Amino acid sequence: MGCLECGTCCQETEMLLSKKDIERLQKKGFSIKFFARNVKEGYITLRNLNGHCVFFDVKNIKCKVYRDRPIGCRLYPIIFDEAKGVIVDKLCPAHRSWTENNKKVVGKKVIRLLKKIDREATQRSSS
Ligand code: SF4
């Protein structure tokens, strides 16, 4: 279950952001235009720059906002797949270290987060 800090998940990110993620990063002094992009119907994701997350430090293979990173990044590699439900993303080289039980525990958090993001997107697109 340990992260190998390889940075694979920081490449071409499509990580959805919650309102709290956005507020936390703004409080750190980053403008929303810098780190986020509107994708569709009120949904906001992390922005990529040169093929990786704007916060990815290529030289040091590190997240520049690790302590304040989005919740979805903390829960990764557990993700929700439309067809399969909660899964461990096989793109993560550490995916085999996840037990069914750990997947279940983190999976519940992923579902809660996505429901929240759905509600926030609906509010955003209807205002
Ligand atoms: S892909 Fe997996 S092992 Fe690599 S940084 Fe992301 S979570 Fe860690």
mmCIF file with all atom_site columns, C-alpha atoms and ligand atoms in Angstrom:
data_model
loop_
_atom_site.group_PDB
_atom_site.id
_atom_site.type_symbol
_atom_site.label_atom_id
_atom_site.label_alt_id
_atom_site.label_comp_id
_atom_site.label_asym_id
_atom_site.label_entity_id
_atom_site.label_seq_id
_atom_site.pdbx_PDB_ins_code
_atom_site.Cartn_x
_atom_site.Cartn_y
_atom_site.Cartn_z
_atom_site.occupancy
_atom_site.B_iso_or_equiv
_atom_site.pdbx_formal_charge
_atom_site.auth_seq_id
_atom_site.auth_comp_id
_atom_site.auth_asym_id
_atom_site.auth_atom_id
_atom_site.pdbx_PDB_model_num
ATOM   1   C  CA  . MET A 1 1   ? 0.000   0.000  0.000   1.00 0.00 ? 1   MET A CA  1
ATOM   2   C  CA  . GLY A 1 2   ? 3.031   2.238  0.092   1.00 0.00 ? 2   GLY A CA  1
ATOM   3   C  CA  . CYS A 1 3   ? 3.417   4.919  -2.525  1.00 0.00 ? 3   CYS A CA  1
ATOM   4   C  CA  . LEU A 1 4   ? 6.635   4.527  -4.527  1.00 0.00 ? 4   LEU A CA  1
ATOM   5   C  CA  . GLU A 1 5   ? 6.658   8.251  -5.275  1.00 0.00 ? 5   GLU A CA  1
ATOM   6   C  CA  . CYS A 1 6   ? 7.222   7.498  -8.930  1.00 0.00 ? 6   CYS A CA  1
ATOM   7   C  CA  . GLY A 1 7   ? 5.048   10.386 -10.162 1.00 0.00 ? 7   GLY A CA  1
ATOM   8   C  CA  . THR A 1 8   ? 3.125   8.250  -12.665 1.00 0.00 ? 8   THR A CA  1
ATOM   9   C  CA  . CYS A 1 9   ? -0.209  9.499  -11.331 1.00 0.00 ? 9   CYS A CA  1
ATOM   10  C  CA  . CYS A 1 10  ? 0.891   13.108 -11.833 1.00 0.00 ? 10  CYS A CA  1
ATOM   11  C  CA  . GLN A 1 11  ? 1.140   12.669 -15.615 1.00 0.00 ? 11  GLN A CA  1
ATOM   12  C  CA  . GLU A 1 12  ? -1.799  13.837 -17.770 1.00 0.00 ? 12  GLU A CA  1
ATOM   13  C  CA  . THR A 1 13  ? -3.921  14.171 -14.665 1.00 0.00 ? 13  THR A CA  1
ATOM   14  C  CA  . GLU A 1 14  ? -7.699  14.312 -14.801 1.00 0.00 ? 14  GLU A CA  1
ATOM   15  C  CA  . MET A 1 15  ? -8.051  14.583 -11.032 1.00 0.00 ? 15  MET A CA  1
ATOM   16  C  CA  . LEU A 1 16  ? -11.354 16.130 -10.016 1.00 0.00 ? 16  LEU A CA  1
ATOM   17  C  CA  . LEU A 1 17  ? -11.212 18.906 -7.447  1.00 0.00 ? 17  LEU A CA  1
ATOM   18  C  CA  . SER A 1 18  ? -13.657 19.516 -4.629  1.00 0.00 ? 18  SER A CA  1
ATOM   19  C  CA  . LYS A 1 19  ? -14.543 22.998 -3.412  1.00 0.00 ? 19  LYS A CA  1
ATOM   20  C  CA  . LYS A 1 20  ? -12.396 22.392 -0.327  1.00 0.00 ? 20  LYS A CA  1
ATOM   21  C  CA  . ASP A 1 21  ? -9.403  21.371 -2.471  1.00 0.00 ? 21  ASP A CA  1
ATOM   22  C  CA  . ILE A 1 22  ? -9.744  24.599 -4.449  1.00 0.00 ? 22  ILE A CA  1
ATOM   23  C  CA  . GLU A 1 23  ? -10.076 26.766 -1.343  1.00 0.00 ? 23  GLU A CA  1
ATOM   24  C  CA  . ARG A 1 24  ? -7.078  25.089 0.333   1.00 0.00 ? 24  ARG A CA  1
ATOM   25  C  CA  . LEU A 1 25  ? -4.851  25.690 -2.694  1.00 0.00 ? 25  LEU A CA  1
ATOM   26  C  CA  . GLN A 1 26  ? -6.074  29.272 -3.085  1.00 0.00 ? 26  GLN A CA  1
ATOM   27  C  CA  . LYS A 1 27  ? -5.228  29.917 0.569   1.00 0.00 ? 27  LYS A CA  1
ATOM   28  C  CA  . LYS A 1 28  ? -1.678  28.847 -0.274  1.00 0.00 ? 28  LYS A CA  1
ATOM   29  C  CA  . GLY A 1 29  ? -1.578  31.693 -2.784  1.00 0.00 ? 29  GLY A CA  1
ATOM   30  C  CA  . PHE A 1 30  ? -2.258  29.860 -6.041  1.00 0.00 ? 30  PHE A CA  1
ATOM   31  C  CA  . SER A 1 31  ? -4.771  31.332 -8.453  1.00 0.00 ? 31  SER A CA  1
ATOM   32  C  CA  . ILE A 1 32  ? -7.508  29.018 -9.629  1.00 0.00 ? 32  ILE A CA  1
ATOM   33  C  CA  . LYS A 1 33  ? -6.551  29.845 -13.237 1.00 0.00 ? 33  LYS A CA  1
ATOM   34  C  CA  . PHE A 1 34  ? -3.096  28.454 -12.576 1.00 0.00 ? 34  PHE A CA  1
ATOM   35  C  CA  . PHE A 1 35  ? -4.070  25.078 -11.148 1.00 0.00 ? 35  PHE A CA  1
ATOM   36  C  CA  . ALA A 1 36  ? -7.561  24.284 -12.360 1.00 0.00 ? 36  ALA A CA  1
ATOM   37  C  CA  . ARG A 1 37  ? -9.570  23.903 -15.502 1.00 0.00 ? 37  ARG A CA  1
ATOM   38  C  CA  . ASN A 1 38  ? -13.279 23.606 -16.092 1.00 0.00 ? 38  ASN A CA  1
ATOM   39  C  CA  . VAL A 1 39  ? -13.998 20.406 -17.888 1.00 0.00 ? 39  VAL A CA  1
ATOM   40  C  CA  . LYS A 1 40  ? -17.765 20.086 -18.280 1.00 0.00 ? 40  LYS A CA  1
ATOM   41  C  CA  . GLU A 1 41  ? -21.021 20.850 -16.520 1.00 0.00 ? 41  GLU A CA  1
ATOM   42  C  CA  . GLY A 1 42  ? -19.448 22.459 -13.467 1.00 0.00 ? 42  GLY A CA  1
ATOM   43  C  CA  . TYR A 1 43  ? -16.684 19.878 -12.974 1.00 0.00 ? 43  TYR A CA  1
ATOM   44  C  CA  . ILE A 1 44  ? -13.197 21.195 -12.261 1.00 0.00 ? 44  ILE A CA  1
ATOM   45  C  CA  . THR A 1 45  ? -9.954  19.217 -12.530 1.00 0.00 ? 45  THR A CA  1
ATOM   46  C  CA  . LEU A 1 46  ? -6.294  19.846 -11.914 1.00 0.00 ? 46  LEU A CA  1
ATOM   47  C  CA  . ARG A 1 47  ? -4.606  21.514 -14.872 1.00 0.00 ? 47  ARG A CA  1
ATOM   48  C  CA  . ASN A 1 48  ? -1.725  19.958 -16.778 1.00 0.00 ? 48  ASN A CA  1
ATOM   49  C  CA  . LEU A 1 49  ? 1.333   21.807 -17.947 1.00 0.00 ? 49  LEU A CA  1
ATOM   50  C  CA  . ASN A 1 50  ? 3.762   20.124 -20.356 1.00 0.00 ? 50  ASN A CA  1
ATOM   51  C  CA  . GLY A 1 51  ? 1.923   16.838 -19.914 1.00 0.00 ? 51  GLY A CA  1
ATOM   52  C  CA  . HIS A 1 52  ? 1.898   16.706 -16.147 1.00 0.00 ? 52  HIS A CA  1
ATOM   53  C  CA  . CYS A 1 53  ? 0.042   18.233 -13.206 1.00 0.00 ? 53  CYS A CA  1
ATOM   54  C  CA  . VAL A 1 54  ? 0.966   21.912 -12.742 1.00 0.00 ? 54  VAL A CA  1
ATOM   55  C  CA  . PHE A 1 55  ? 2.180   21.088 -9.264  1.00 0.00 ? 55  PHE A CA  1
ATOM   56  C  CA  . PHE A 1 56  ? 4.512   18.288 -10.322 1.00 0.00 ? 56  PHE A CA  1
ATOM   57  C  CA  . ASP A 1 57  ? 8.179   19.064 -9.819  1.00 0.00 ? 57  ASP A CA  1
ATOM   58  C  CA  . VAL A 1 58  ? 9.782   17.187 -12.717 1.00 0.00 ? 58  VAL A CA  1
ATOM   59  C  CA  . LYS A 1 59  ? 13.338  17.572 -11.510 1.00 0.00 ? 59  LYS A CA  1
ATOM   60  C  CA  . ASN A 1 60  ? 12.726  16.163 -8.055  1.00 0.00 ? 60  ASN A CA  1
ATOM   61  C  CA  . ILE A 1 61  ? 9.789   13.883 -9.023  1.00 0.00 ? 61  ILE A CA  1
ATOM   62  C  CA  . LYS A 1 62  ? 7.724   15.442 -6.268  1.00 0.00 ? 62  LYS A CA  1
ATOM   63  C  CA  . CYS A 1 63  ? 4.405   17.113 -5.680  1.00 0.00 ? 63  CYS A CA  1
ATOM   64  C  CA  . LYS A 1 64  ? 4.994   20.806 -4.906  1.00 0.00 ? 64  LYS A CA  1
ATOM   65  C  CA  . VAL A 1 65  ? 1.870   20.972 -2.738  1.00 0.00 ? 65  VAL A CA  1
ATOM   66  C  CA  . TYR A 1 66  ? 2.071   17.517 -1.172  1.00 0.00 ? 66  TYR A CA  1
ATOM   67  C  CA  . ARG A 1 67  ? 0.679   18.561 2.225   1.00 0.00 ? 67  ARG A CA  1
ATOM   68  C  CA  . ASP A 1 68  ? -2.170  20.449 0.590   1.00 0.00 ? 68  ASP A CA  1
ATOM   69  C  CA  . ARG A 1 69  ? -2.786  18.120 -2.340  1.00 0.00 ? 69  ARG A CA  1
ATOM   70  C  CA  . PRO A 1 70  ? -6.347  17.316 -3.443  1.00 0.00 ? 70  PRO A CA  1
ATOM   71  C  CA  . ILE A 1 71  ? -8.199  14.591 -1.574  1.00 0.00 ? 71  ILE A CA  1
ATOM   72  C  CA  . GLY A 1 72  ? -8.483  12.516 -4.753  1.00 0.00 ? 72  GLY A CA  1
ATOM   73  C  CA  . CYS A 1 73  ? -4.676  12.432 -4.977  1.00 0.00 ? 73  CYS A CA  1
ATOM   74  C  CA  . ARG A 1 74  ? -4.524  11.203 -1.379  1.00 0.00 ? 74  ARG A CA  1
ATOM   75  C  CA  . LEU A 1 75  ? -6.997  8.413  -2.101  1.00 0.00 ? 75  LEU A CA  1
ATOM   76  C  CA  . TYR A 1 76  ? -5.299  7.339  -5.348  1.00 0.00 ? 76  TYR A CA  1
ATOM   77  C  CA  . PRO A 1 77  ? -4.746  4.611  -6.631  1.00 0.00 ? 77  PRO A CA  1
ATOM   78  C  CA  . ILE A 1 78  ? -8.272  3.770  -5.493  1.00 0.00 ? 78  ILE A CA  1
ATOM   79  C  CA  . ILE A 1 79  ? -10.572 5.194  -8.136  1.00 0.00 ? 79  ILE A CA  1
ATOM   80  C  CA  . PHE A 1 80  ? -14.129 4.811  -9.388  1.00 0.00 ? 80  PHE A CA  1
ATOM   81  C  CA  . ASP A 1 81  ? -14.524 3.247  -12.801 1.00 0.00 ? 81  ASP A CA  1
ATOM   82  C  CA  . GLU A 1 82  ? -17.926 3.738  -14.492 1.00 0.00 ? 82  GLU A CA  1
ATOM   83  C  CA  . ALA A 1 83  ? -18.036 0.122  -15.635 1.00 0.00 ? 83  ALA A CA  1
ATOM   84  C  CA  . LYS A 1 84  ? -16.261 -1.665 -12.794 1.00 0.00 ? 84  LYS A CA  1
ATOM   85  C  CA  . GLY A 1 85  ? -17.001 0.473  -9.733  1.00 0.00 ? 85  GLY A CA  1
ATOM   86  C  CA  . VAL A 1 86  ? -14.284 0.957  -7.113  1.00 0.00 ? 86  VAL A CA  1
ATOM   87  C  CA  . ILE A 1 87  ? -10.960 -0.398 -8.376  1.00 0.00 ? 87  ILE A CA  1
ATOM   88  C  CA  . VAL A 1 88  ? -7.238  -0.092 -7.770  1.00 0.00 ? 88  VAL A CA  1
ATOM   89  C  CA  . ASP A 1 89  ? -5.813  1.725  -10.792 1.00 0.00 ? 89  ASP A CA  1
ATOM   90  C  CA  . LYS A 1 90  ? -3.378  -0.635 -12.477 1.00 0.00 ? 90  LYS A CA  1
ATOM   91  C  CA  . LEU A 1 91  ? -1.392  2.301  -13.812 1.00 0.00 ? 91  LEU A CA  1
ATOM   92  C  CA  . CYS A 1 92  ? 0.038   2.654  -10.322 1.00 0.00 ? 92  CYS A CA  1
ATOM   93  C  CA  . PRO A 1 93  ? 3.060   0.358  -9.987  1.00 0.00 ? 93  PRO A CA  1
ATOM   94  C  CA  . ALA A 1 94  ? 2.140   -0.226 -6.335  1.00 0.00 ? 94  ALA A CA  1
ATOM   95  C  CA  . HIS A 1 95  ? -1.384  -1.459 -7.155  1.00 0.00 ? 95  HIS A CA  1
ATOM   96  C  CA  . ARG A 1 96  ? -0.639  -5.050 -6.169  1.00 0.00 ? 96  ARG A CA  1
ATOM   97  C  CA  . SER A 1 97  ? 0.101   -4.071 -2.590  1.00 0.00 ? 97  SER A CA  1
ATOM   98  C  CA  . TRP A 1 98  ? -3.556  -3.164 -1.948  1.00 0.00 ? 98  TRP A CA  1
ATOM   99  C  CA  . THR A 1 99  ? -5.604  -5.705 0.009   1.00 0.00 ? 99  THR A CA  1
ATOM   100 C  CA  . GLU A 1 100 ? -9.344  -6.109 -0.588  1.00 0.00 ? 100 GLU A CA  1
ATOM   101 C  CA  . ASN A 1 101 ? -10.027 -4.690 2.855   1.00 0.00 ? 101 ASN A CA  1
ATOM   102 C  CA  . ASN A 1 102 ? -7.947  -1.558 2.315   1.00 0.00 ? 102 ASN A CA  1
ATOM   103 C  CA  . LYS A 1 103 ? -9.557  -1.117 -1.066  1.00 0.00 ? 103 LYS A CA  1
ATOM   104 C  CA  . LYS A 1 104 ? -12.990 -1.301 0.559   1.00 0.00 ? 104 LYS A CA  1
ATOM   105 C  CA  . VAL A 1 105 ? -12.143 1.259  3.254   1.00 0.00 ? 105 VAL A CA  1
ATOM   106 C  CA  . VAL A 1 106 ? -10.620 3.787  0.851   1.00 0.00 ? 106 VAL A CA  1
ATOM   107 C  CA  . GLY A 1 107 ? -13.266 2.999  -1.778  1.00 0.00 ? 107 GLY A CA  1
ATOM   108 C  CA  . LYS A 1 108 ? -15.974 4.311  0.559   1.00 0.00 ? 108 LYS A CA  1
ATOM   109 C  CA  . LYS A 1 109 ? -14.080 7.584  0.868   1.00 0.00 ? 109 LYS A CA  1
ATOM   110 C  CA  . VAL A 1 110 ? -13.762 7.799  -2.915  1.00 0.00 ? 110 VAL A CA  1
ATOM   111 C  CA  . ILE A 1 111 ? -17.526 7.344  -3.327  1.00 0.00 ? 111 ILE A CA  1
ATOM   112 C  CA  . ARG A 1 112 ? -18.252 9.993  -0.675  1.00 0.00 ? 112 ARG A CA  1
ATOM   113 C  CA  . LEU A 1 113 ? -15.843 12.410 -2.337  1.00 0.00 ? 113 LEU A CA  1
ATOM   114 C  CA  . LEU A 1 114 ? -17.349 11.861 -5.791  1.00 0.00 ? 114 LEU A CA  1
ATOM   115 C  CA  . LYS A 1 115 ? -20.889 12.392 -4.502  1.00 0.00 ? 115 LYS A CA  1
ATOM   116 C  CA  . LYS A 1 116 ? -19.752 15.677 -2.974  1.00 0.00 ? 116 LYS A CA  1
ATOM   117 C  CA  . ILE A 1 117 ? -18.035 16.727 -6.198  1.00 0.00 ? 117 ILE A CA  1
ATOM   118 C  CA  . ASP A 1 118 ? -21.201 15.812 -8.154  1.00 0.00 ? 118 ASP A CA  1
ATOM   119 C  CA  . ARG A 1 119 ? -23.325 18.018 -5.866  1.00 0.00 ? 119 ARG A CA  1
ATOM   120 C  CA  . GLU A 1 120 ? -20.874 20.904 -6.166  1.00 0.00 ? 120 GLU A CA  1
ATOM   121 C  CA  . ALA A 1 121 ? -20.772 20.593 -9.965  1.00 0.00 ? 121 ALA A CA  1
ATOM   122 C  CA  . THR A 1 122 ? -24.562 20.621 -10.158 1.00 0.00 ? 122 THR A CA  1
ATOM   123 C  CA  . GLN A 1 123 ? -24.690 23.758 -7.996  1.00 0.00 ? 123 GLN A CA  1
ATOM   124 C  CA  . ARG A 1 124 ? -21.984 25.431 -10.055 1.00 0.00 ? 124 ARG A CA  1
ATOM   125 C  CA  . SER A 1 125 ? -23.597 24.713 -13.397 1.00 0.00 ? 125 SER A CA  1
ATOM   126 C  CA  . SER A 1 126 ? -27.045 25.846 -12.256 1.00 0.00 ? 126 SER A CA  1
ATOM   127 C  CA  . SER A 1 127 ? -25.897 29.153 -10.738 1.00 0.00 ? 127 SER A CA  1
HETATM 128 S  S1  . SF4 B 2 .   ? 1.504   6.092  -9.381  1.00 0.00 ? 1   SF4 B S1  1
HETATM 129 FE FE1 . SF4 B 2 .   ? 1.227   5.031  -7.400  1.00 0.00 ? 1   SF4 B FE1 1
HETATM 130 S  S2  . SF4 B 2 .   ? 3.321   4.665  -6.629  1.00 0.00 ? 1   SF4 B S2  1
HETATM 131 FE FE2 . SF4 B 2 .   ? 3.475   6.224  -8.258  1.00 0.00 ? 1   SF4 B FE2 1
HETATM 132 S  S3  . SF4 B 2 .   ? 3.324   8.238  -7.185  1.00 0.00 ? 1   SF4 B S3  1
HETATM 133 FE FE3 . SF4 B 2 .   ? 1.223   7.689  -7.812  1.00 0.00 ? 1   SF4 B FE3 1
HETATM 134 S  S4  . SF4 B 2 .   ? 0.348   6.603  -6.038  1.00 0.00 ? 1   SF4 B S4  1
HETATM 135 FE FE4 . SF4 B 2 .   ? 2.605   6.620  -5.759  1.00 0.00 ? 1   SF4 B FE4 1
#
